[in-house]
Coordinates of C-alpha atoms and ligand atoms in Angstrom, one line a residue:
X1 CA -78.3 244.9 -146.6
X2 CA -75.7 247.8 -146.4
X3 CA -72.9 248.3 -144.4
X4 CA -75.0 251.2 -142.8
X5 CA -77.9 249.2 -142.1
X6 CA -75.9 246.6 -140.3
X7 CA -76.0 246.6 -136.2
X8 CA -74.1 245.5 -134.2
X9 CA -72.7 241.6 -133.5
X10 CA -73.6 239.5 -130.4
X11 CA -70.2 238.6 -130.8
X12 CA -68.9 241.8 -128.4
X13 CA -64.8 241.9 -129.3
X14 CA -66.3 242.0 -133.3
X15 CA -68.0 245.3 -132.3
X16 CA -65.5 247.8 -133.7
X17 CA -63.2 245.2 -134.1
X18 CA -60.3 246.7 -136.2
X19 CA -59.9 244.0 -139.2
X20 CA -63.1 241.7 -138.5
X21 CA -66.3 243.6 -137.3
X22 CA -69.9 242.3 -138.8
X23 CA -69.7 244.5 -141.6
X24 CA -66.4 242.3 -143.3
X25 CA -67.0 238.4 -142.9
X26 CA -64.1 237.4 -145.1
X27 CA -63.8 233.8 -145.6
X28 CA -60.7 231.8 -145.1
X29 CA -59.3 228.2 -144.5
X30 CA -58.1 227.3 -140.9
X31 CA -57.7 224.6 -139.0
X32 CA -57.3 223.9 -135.0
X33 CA -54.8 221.1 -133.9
X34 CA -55.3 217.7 -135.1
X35 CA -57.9 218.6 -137.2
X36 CA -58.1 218.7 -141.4
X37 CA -58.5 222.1 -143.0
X38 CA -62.2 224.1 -143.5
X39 CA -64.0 226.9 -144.4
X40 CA -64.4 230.1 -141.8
X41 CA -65.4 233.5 -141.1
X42 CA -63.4 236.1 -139.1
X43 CA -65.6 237.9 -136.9
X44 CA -63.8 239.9 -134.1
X45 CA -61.3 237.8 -132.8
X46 CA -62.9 234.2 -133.7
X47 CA -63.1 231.6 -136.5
X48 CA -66.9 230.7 -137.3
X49 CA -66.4 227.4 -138.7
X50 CA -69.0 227.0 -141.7
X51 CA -69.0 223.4 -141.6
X52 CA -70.0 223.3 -138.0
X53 CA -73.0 225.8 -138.8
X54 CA -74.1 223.7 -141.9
X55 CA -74.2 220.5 -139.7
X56 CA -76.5 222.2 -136.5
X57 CA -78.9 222.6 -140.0
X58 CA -78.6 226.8 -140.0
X59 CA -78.0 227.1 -143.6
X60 CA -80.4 226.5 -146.7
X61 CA -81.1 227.5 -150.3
X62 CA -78.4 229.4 -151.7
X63 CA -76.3 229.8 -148.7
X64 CA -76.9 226.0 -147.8
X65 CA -75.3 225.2 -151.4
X66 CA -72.4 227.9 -150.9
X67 CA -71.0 227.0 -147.8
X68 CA -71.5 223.1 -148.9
X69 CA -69.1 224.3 -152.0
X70 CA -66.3 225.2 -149.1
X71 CA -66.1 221.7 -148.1
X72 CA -62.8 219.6 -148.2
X73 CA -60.1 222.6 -147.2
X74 CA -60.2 225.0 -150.7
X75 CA -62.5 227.8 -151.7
X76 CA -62.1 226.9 -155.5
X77 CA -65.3 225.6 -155.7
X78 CA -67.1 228.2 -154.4
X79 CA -65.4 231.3 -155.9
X80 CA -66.8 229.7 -159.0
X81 CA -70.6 229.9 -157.8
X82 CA -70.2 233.4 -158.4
X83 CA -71.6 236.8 -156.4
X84 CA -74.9 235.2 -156.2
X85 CA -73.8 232.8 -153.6
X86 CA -71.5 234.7 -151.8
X87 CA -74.1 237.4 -151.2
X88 CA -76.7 234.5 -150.2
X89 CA -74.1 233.5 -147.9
X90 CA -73.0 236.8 -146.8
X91 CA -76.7 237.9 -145.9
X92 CA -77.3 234.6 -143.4
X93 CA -74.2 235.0 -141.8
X94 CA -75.0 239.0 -141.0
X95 CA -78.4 237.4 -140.1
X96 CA -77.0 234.9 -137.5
X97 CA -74.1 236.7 -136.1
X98 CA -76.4 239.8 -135.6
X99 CA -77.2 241.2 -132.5
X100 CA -80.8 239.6 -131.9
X101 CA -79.6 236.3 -133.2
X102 CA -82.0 233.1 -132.4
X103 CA -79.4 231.0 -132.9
X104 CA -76.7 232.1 -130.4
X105 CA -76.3 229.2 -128.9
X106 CA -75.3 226.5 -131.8
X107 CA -73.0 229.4 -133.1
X108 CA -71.0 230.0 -129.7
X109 CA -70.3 226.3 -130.3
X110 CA -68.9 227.1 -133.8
X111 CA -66.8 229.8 -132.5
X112 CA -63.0 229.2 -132.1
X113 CA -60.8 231.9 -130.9
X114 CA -58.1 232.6 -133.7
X115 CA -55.1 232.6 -131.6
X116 CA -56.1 228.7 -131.1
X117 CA -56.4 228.0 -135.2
X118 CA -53.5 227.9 -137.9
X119 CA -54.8 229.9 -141.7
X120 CA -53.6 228.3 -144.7
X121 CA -53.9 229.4 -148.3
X122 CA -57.4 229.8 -148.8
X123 CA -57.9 228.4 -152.2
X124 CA -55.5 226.1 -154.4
X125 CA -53.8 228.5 -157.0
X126 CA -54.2 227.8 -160.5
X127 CA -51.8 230.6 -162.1
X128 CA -50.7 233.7 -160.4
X129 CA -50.0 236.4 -162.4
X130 CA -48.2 239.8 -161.1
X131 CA -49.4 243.2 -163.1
X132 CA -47.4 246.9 -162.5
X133 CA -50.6 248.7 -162.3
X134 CA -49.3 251.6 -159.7
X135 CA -48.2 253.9 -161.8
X136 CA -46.1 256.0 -158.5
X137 CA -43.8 252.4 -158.4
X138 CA -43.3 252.4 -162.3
X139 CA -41.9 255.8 -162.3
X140 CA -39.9 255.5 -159.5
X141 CA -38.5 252.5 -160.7
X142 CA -38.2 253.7 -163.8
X143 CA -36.5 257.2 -163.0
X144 CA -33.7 254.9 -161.1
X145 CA -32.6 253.7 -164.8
X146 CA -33.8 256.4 -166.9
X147 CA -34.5 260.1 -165.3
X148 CA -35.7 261.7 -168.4
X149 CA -38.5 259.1 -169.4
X150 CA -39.4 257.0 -166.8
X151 CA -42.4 255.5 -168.1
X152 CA -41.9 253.2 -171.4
X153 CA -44.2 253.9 -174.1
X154 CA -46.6 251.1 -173.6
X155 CA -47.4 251.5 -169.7
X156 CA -50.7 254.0 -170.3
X157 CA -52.3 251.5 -173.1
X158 CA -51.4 247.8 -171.0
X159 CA -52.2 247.1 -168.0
X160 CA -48.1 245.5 -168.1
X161 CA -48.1 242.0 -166.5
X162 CA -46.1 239.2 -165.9
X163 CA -46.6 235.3 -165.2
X164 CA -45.6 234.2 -161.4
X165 CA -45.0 231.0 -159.8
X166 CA -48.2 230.2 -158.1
X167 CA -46.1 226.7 -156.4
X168 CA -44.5 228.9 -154.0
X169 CA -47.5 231.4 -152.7
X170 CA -47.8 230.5 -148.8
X171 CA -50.0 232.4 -146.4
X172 CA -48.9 235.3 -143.7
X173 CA -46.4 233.6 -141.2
X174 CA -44.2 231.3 -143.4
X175 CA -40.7 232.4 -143.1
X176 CA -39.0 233.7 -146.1
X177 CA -35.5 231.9 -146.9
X178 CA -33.0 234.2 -148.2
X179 CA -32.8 233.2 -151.7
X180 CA -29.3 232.2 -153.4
X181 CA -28.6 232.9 -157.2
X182 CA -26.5 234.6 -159.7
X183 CA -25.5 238.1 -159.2
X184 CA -23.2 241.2 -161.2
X185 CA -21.3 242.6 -158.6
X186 CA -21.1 246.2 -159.3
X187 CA -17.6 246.9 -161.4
X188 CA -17.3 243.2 -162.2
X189 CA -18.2 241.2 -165.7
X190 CA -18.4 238.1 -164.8
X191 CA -21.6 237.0 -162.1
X192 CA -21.1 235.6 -158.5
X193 CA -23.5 232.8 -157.3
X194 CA -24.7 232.9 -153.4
X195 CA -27.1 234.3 -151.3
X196 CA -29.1 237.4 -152.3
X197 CA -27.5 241.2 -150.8
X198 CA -30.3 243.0 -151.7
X199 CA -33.8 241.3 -150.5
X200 CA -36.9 243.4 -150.5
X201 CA -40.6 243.7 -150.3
X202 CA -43.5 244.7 -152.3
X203 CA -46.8 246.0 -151.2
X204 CA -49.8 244.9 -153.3
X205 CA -53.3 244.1 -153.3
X206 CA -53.8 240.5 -154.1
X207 CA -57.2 239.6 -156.3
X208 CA -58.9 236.6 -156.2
X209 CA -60.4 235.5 -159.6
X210 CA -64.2 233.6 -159.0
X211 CA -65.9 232.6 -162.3
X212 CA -63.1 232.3 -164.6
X213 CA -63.8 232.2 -168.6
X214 CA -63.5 229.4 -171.1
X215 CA -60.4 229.3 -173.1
X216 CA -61.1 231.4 -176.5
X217 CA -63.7 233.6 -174.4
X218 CA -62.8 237.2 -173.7
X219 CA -64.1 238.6 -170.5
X220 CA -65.7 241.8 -171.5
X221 CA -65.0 244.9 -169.4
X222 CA -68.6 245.7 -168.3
X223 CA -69.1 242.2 -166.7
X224 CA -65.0 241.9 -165.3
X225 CA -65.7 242.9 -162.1
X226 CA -68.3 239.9 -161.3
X227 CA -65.4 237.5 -161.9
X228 CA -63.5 238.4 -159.1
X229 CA -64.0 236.8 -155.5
X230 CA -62.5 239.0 -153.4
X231 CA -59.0 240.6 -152.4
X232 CA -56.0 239.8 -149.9
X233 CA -52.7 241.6 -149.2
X234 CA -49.7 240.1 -151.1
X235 CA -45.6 241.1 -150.3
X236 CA -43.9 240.0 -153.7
X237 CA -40.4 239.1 -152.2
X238 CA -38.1 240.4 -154.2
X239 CA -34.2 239.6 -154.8
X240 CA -32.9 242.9 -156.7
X241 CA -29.6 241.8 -157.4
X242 CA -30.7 238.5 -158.7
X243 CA -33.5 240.2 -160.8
X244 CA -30.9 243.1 -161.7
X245 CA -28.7 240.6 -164.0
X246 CA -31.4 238.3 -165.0
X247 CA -34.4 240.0 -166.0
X248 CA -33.5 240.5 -169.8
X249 CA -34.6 240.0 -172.0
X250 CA -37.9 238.4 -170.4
X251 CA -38.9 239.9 -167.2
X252 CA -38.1 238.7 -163.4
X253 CA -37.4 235.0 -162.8
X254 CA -36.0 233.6 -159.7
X255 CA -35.8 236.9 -158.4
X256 CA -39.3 236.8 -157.4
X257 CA -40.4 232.8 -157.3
X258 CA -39.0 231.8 -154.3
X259 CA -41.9 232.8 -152.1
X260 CA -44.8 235.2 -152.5
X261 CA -47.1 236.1 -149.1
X262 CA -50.3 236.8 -148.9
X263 CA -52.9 237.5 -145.9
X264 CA -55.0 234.2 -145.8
X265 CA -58.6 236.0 -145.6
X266 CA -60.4 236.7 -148.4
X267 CA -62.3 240.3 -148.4
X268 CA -65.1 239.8 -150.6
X269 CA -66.2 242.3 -152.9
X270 CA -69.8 242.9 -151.1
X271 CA -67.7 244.0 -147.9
X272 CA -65.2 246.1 -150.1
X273 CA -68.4 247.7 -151.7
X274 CA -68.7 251.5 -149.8
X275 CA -64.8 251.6 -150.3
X276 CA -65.2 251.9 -153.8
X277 CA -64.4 255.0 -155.6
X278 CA -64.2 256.3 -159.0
X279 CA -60.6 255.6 -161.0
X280 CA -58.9 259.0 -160.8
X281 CA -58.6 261.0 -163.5
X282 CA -55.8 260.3 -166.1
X283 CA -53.4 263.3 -166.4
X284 CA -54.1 265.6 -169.2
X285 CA -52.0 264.4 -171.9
X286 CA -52.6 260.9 -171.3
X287 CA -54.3 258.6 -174.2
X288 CA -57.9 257.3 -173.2
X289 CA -58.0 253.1 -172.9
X290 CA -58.4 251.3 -175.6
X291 CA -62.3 250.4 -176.0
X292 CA -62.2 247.0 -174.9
X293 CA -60.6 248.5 -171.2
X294 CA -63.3 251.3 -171.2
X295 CA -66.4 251.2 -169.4
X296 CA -68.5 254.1 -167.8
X297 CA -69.6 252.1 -164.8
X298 CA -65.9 251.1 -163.6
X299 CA -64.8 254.4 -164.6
X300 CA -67.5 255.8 -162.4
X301 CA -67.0 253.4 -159.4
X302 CA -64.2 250.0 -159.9
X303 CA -61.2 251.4 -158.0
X304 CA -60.7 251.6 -154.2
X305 CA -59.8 253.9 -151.3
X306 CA -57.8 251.6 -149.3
X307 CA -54.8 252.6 -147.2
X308 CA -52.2 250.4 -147.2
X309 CA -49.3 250.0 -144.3
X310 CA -45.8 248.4 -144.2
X311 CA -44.2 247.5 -140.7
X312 CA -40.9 246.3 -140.2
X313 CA -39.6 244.9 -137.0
X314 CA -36.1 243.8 -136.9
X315 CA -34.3 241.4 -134.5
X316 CA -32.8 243.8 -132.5
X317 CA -36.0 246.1 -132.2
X318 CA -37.8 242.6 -131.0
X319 CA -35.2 242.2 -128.0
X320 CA -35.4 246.1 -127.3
X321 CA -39.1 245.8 -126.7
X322 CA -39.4 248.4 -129.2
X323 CA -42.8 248.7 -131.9
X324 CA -42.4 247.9 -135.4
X325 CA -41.6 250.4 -137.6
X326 CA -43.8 252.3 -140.4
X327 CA -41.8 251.8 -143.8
X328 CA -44.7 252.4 -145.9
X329 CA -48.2 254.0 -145.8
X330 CA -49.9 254.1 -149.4
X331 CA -53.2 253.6 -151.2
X332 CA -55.1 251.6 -153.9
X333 CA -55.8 254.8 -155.4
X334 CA -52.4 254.9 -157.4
X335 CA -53.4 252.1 -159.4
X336 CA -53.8 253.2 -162.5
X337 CA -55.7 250.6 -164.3
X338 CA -58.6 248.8 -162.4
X339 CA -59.5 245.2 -161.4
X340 CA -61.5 245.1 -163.9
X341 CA -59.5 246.3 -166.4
X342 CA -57.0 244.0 -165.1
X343 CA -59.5 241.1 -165.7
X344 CA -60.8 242.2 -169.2
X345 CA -56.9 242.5 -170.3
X346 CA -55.8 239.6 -169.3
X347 CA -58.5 237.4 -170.9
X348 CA -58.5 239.8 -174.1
X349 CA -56.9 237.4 -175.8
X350 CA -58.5 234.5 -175.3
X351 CA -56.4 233.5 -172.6
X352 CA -58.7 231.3 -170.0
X353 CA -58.8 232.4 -166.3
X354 CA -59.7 229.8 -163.6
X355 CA -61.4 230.2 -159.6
X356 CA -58.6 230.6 -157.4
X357 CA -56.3 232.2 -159.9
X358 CA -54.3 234.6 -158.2
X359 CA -53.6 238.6 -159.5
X360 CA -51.4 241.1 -157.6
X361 CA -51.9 244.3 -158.6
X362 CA -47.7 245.4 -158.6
X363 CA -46.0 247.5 -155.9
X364 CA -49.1 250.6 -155.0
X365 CA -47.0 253.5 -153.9
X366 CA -47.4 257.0 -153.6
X367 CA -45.8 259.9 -155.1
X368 CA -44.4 261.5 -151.9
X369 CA -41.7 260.0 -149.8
X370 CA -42.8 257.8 -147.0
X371 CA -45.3 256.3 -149.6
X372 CA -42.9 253.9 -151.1
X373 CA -43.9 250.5 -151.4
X374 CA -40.7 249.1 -151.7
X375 CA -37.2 249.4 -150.2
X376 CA -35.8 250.2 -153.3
X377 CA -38.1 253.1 -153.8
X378 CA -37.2 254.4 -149.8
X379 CA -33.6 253.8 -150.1
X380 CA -32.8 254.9 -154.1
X381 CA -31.7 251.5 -154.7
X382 CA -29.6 251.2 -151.4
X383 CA -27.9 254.9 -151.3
X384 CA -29.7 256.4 -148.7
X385 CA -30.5 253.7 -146.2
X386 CA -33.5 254.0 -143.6
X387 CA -33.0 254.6 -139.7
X388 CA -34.6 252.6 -137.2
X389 CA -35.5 253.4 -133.7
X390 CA -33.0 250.7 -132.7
X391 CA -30.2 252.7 -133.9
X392 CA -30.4 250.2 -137.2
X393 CA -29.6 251.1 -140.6
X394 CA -31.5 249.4 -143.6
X395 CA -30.6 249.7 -147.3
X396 CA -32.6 246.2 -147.9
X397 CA -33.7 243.8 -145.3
X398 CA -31.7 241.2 -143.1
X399 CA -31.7 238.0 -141.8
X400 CA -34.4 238.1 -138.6
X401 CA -36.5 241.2 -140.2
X402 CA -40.4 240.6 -140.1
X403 CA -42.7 243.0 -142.8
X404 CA -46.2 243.3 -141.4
X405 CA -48.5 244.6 -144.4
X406 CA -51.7 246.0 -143.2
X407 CA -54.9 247.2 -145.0
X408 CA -57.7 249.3 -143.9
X409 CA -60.8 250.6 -145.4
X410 CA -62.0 254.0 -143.7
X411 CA -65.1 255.9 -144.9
X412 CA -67.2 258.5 -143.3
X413 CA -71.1 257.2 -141.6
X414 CA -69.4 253.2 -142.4
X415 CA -68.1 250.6 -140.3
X416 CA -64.2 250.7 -140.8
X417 CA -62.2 247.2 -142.1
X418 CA -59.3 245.5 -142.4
X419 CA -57.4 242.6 -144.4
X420 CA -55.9 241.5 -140.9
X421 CA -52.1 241.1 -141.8
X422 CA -49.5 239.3 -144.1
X423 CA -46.5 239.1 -142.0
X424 CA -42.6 237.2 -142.8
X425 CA -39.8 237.1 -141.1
X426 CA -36.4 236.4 -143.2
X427 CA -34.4 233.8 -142.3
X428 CA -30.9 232.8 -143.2
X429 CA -30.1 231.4 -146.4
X430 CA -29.5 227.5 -146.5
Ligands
CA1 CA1 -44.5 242.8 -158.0

């Protein structure tokens, strides 16, 4: 069943809801007060709770065995069934919460307003791995320490990764501490230790691995894209002074480990299907991919049209009443390299990836300003700071700022969706 094909929900706020109509059922982990962790759907403004649908007997066959996988508070398990289930799953639930559902009354009971129910992480992260796949970021980053060749020589032949810290990933609404560390005040040659000056955010789309691969076993690029479960937002916090002294010879460190945030509902793949596009075309000049990143199929269709949205709303905006503030409003399509591709590199060399590993994709911004997907894009590394309605001045953030990352998928003759948000507020240093 396409996204065309679906109606409408009995459910009547999910009816052109603006994250959560029919046509997105992502699955998360919530929970309401006093009670342990489980499996759920977003529709509208409510939490289906899977378990409670399983037990009134409304599931069998495949979609019986996927949402029994989602017991005991992790989606681990059943990212590893594969597409198979989640599309068994995915066609009952369009089935039950559809408008002419027999079964409207057992659900209702199921149904749990959102505002009443905490998210956590949805699945329990293996590894987390951060790539530089938007190409706009790398050469804006890259023009800030060399002008005349931003991009290093390697950057159109590897998809350019990095390992993260998959301890400290929480979901939207966990504050973010200020990080301490060593610093090289500008003009000085010896470091400084305390808290960070220069604390900023990335925008990236988060993917969530399903099958993984056994160790030794290369994913190959034509059959990447089936072993990934679905996609979140992710802000990679980012200390740039700390990262500025310490990330040579080996990349970032504790400039980027003390907390990453993601949105805690998983888009799935299905639902992300009629926002898929074809990769753009490299510029002329470029080298083709290697053959084992090639593939007709996710040339033709693996990369997305997804516009992507950062929000800031500062202390003093909050006690003027006044509406967070666009920072950011980019797109998937500057990635240069696809998921798949993403997948088939990283397993390339044997290299085993497990369900509920964690990818983001690296800062996706534009080329034109007000595209930027990170402060130190907007701001030239802190020489041109932003203004805020409030009267504010930002060259990174402060203590009592809150980024709201938001994703949505438009496309004409489709229902529209969205990610729903990954939102922090920083908070002091200790
Ligand atoms: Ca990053």
């Amino acid at each position: 069943m396409n996204h065309t094909a679906i109606a409408r929900s009995w459910v009547e706020h999910a009816n052109g809801h603006r994250d959560f109509p029919l046509q997105n059922l992502p699955l998360g982990i919530f929970s309401r007060p006093g009670q342990a962790p489980r499996c759920g759907v977003a529709i509208g403004d409510a939490i289906l709770d899977l378990e409670a649908v399983l037990a009134a007997g409304l599931f069998d066959g495949a979609a019986k065995a996927a949402v029994e996988a989602t017991v005991g508070g992790a989606l681990n398990a059943f990212f590893a069934l594969g597409r198979t289930a989640r599309v068994a799953l995915r066609e009952r639930l369009l089935a039950l919460l559809g408008e002419g559902s027999e079964h409207q009354g057992a659900l209702k009971a199921a149904l749990h307003p959102a505002s009443e129910c905490e998210l956590h992480l949805p699945a329990k992260i293996g590894d987390y791995t951060d790539f530089y796949v938007g190409i706009e970021h790398a050469k804006n980053v890259g023009k800030l320490f060399r002008p005349d060749n931003p991009l290093l020589p390697n950057y159109k032949y590897v998809p350019i990764g990095y390992h993260g810290r998959a301890s400290t990933i929480r979901p939207s609404g966990t504050d973010v501490r200020r990080p301490k560390g060593q610093t090289l005040p500008a003009g000085q040659t010896e470091p400084s230790f305390g808290p960070c000056a220069r604390l900023d955010y990335e925008l990236e789309l988060g993917i969530w691995i399903g099958q993984g691969n056994e160790m030794g076993q290369a994913i190959a690029i034509g059959d990447a894209a089936e072993h990934v479960a679905g996609y979140c937002l992710l802000n990679d916090w980012s200390a740039r002074d700390i990262q500025a002294w310490e990330y040579q010879p080996l990349g970032p460190f504790l400039s980027k480990s003390f907390i990453t945030s993601v949105s805690p509902w998983v888009v799935t793949a299905e639902a992300l299907e009629p926002f898929r596009c074809a990769q753009p075309a490299r510029a002329e000049g470029d080298p083709q991919p290697l053959s084992y990143l090639l593939d007709a199929r996710d040339q033709a269709g693996g990369a997305f049209d997804i516009e992507l949205e950062v929000l800031l709303l500062t202390a003093r905006m909050r006690e003027q009443n006044l509406p967070a503030q666009r920072l950011t409003l980019s797109n998937t399509r500057s990635m240069y390299w696809t998921v798949a591709q993403m997948v088939a590199h990283h397993s390339v060399n044997g290299c085993q990836l497990q369900p509920g590993d964690l990818f983001g994709s690296g800062t996706l911004s534009g080329a034109a300003p007000g595209s930027f997907g990170s402060l130190l894009e907007i701001t030239e590394g802190g020489k041109h700071p932003v203004e805020l309605a409030s009267g504010e001045v930002r060259k990174f953030l402060e203590d009592g700022d809150e980024l709201i990352l938001r994703a949505r998928c438009v496309r004409d003759g489709v229902a529209s969706i969205g990610f729903g948000e990954c939102r922090g507020t920083v908070v002091a240093a200790n």
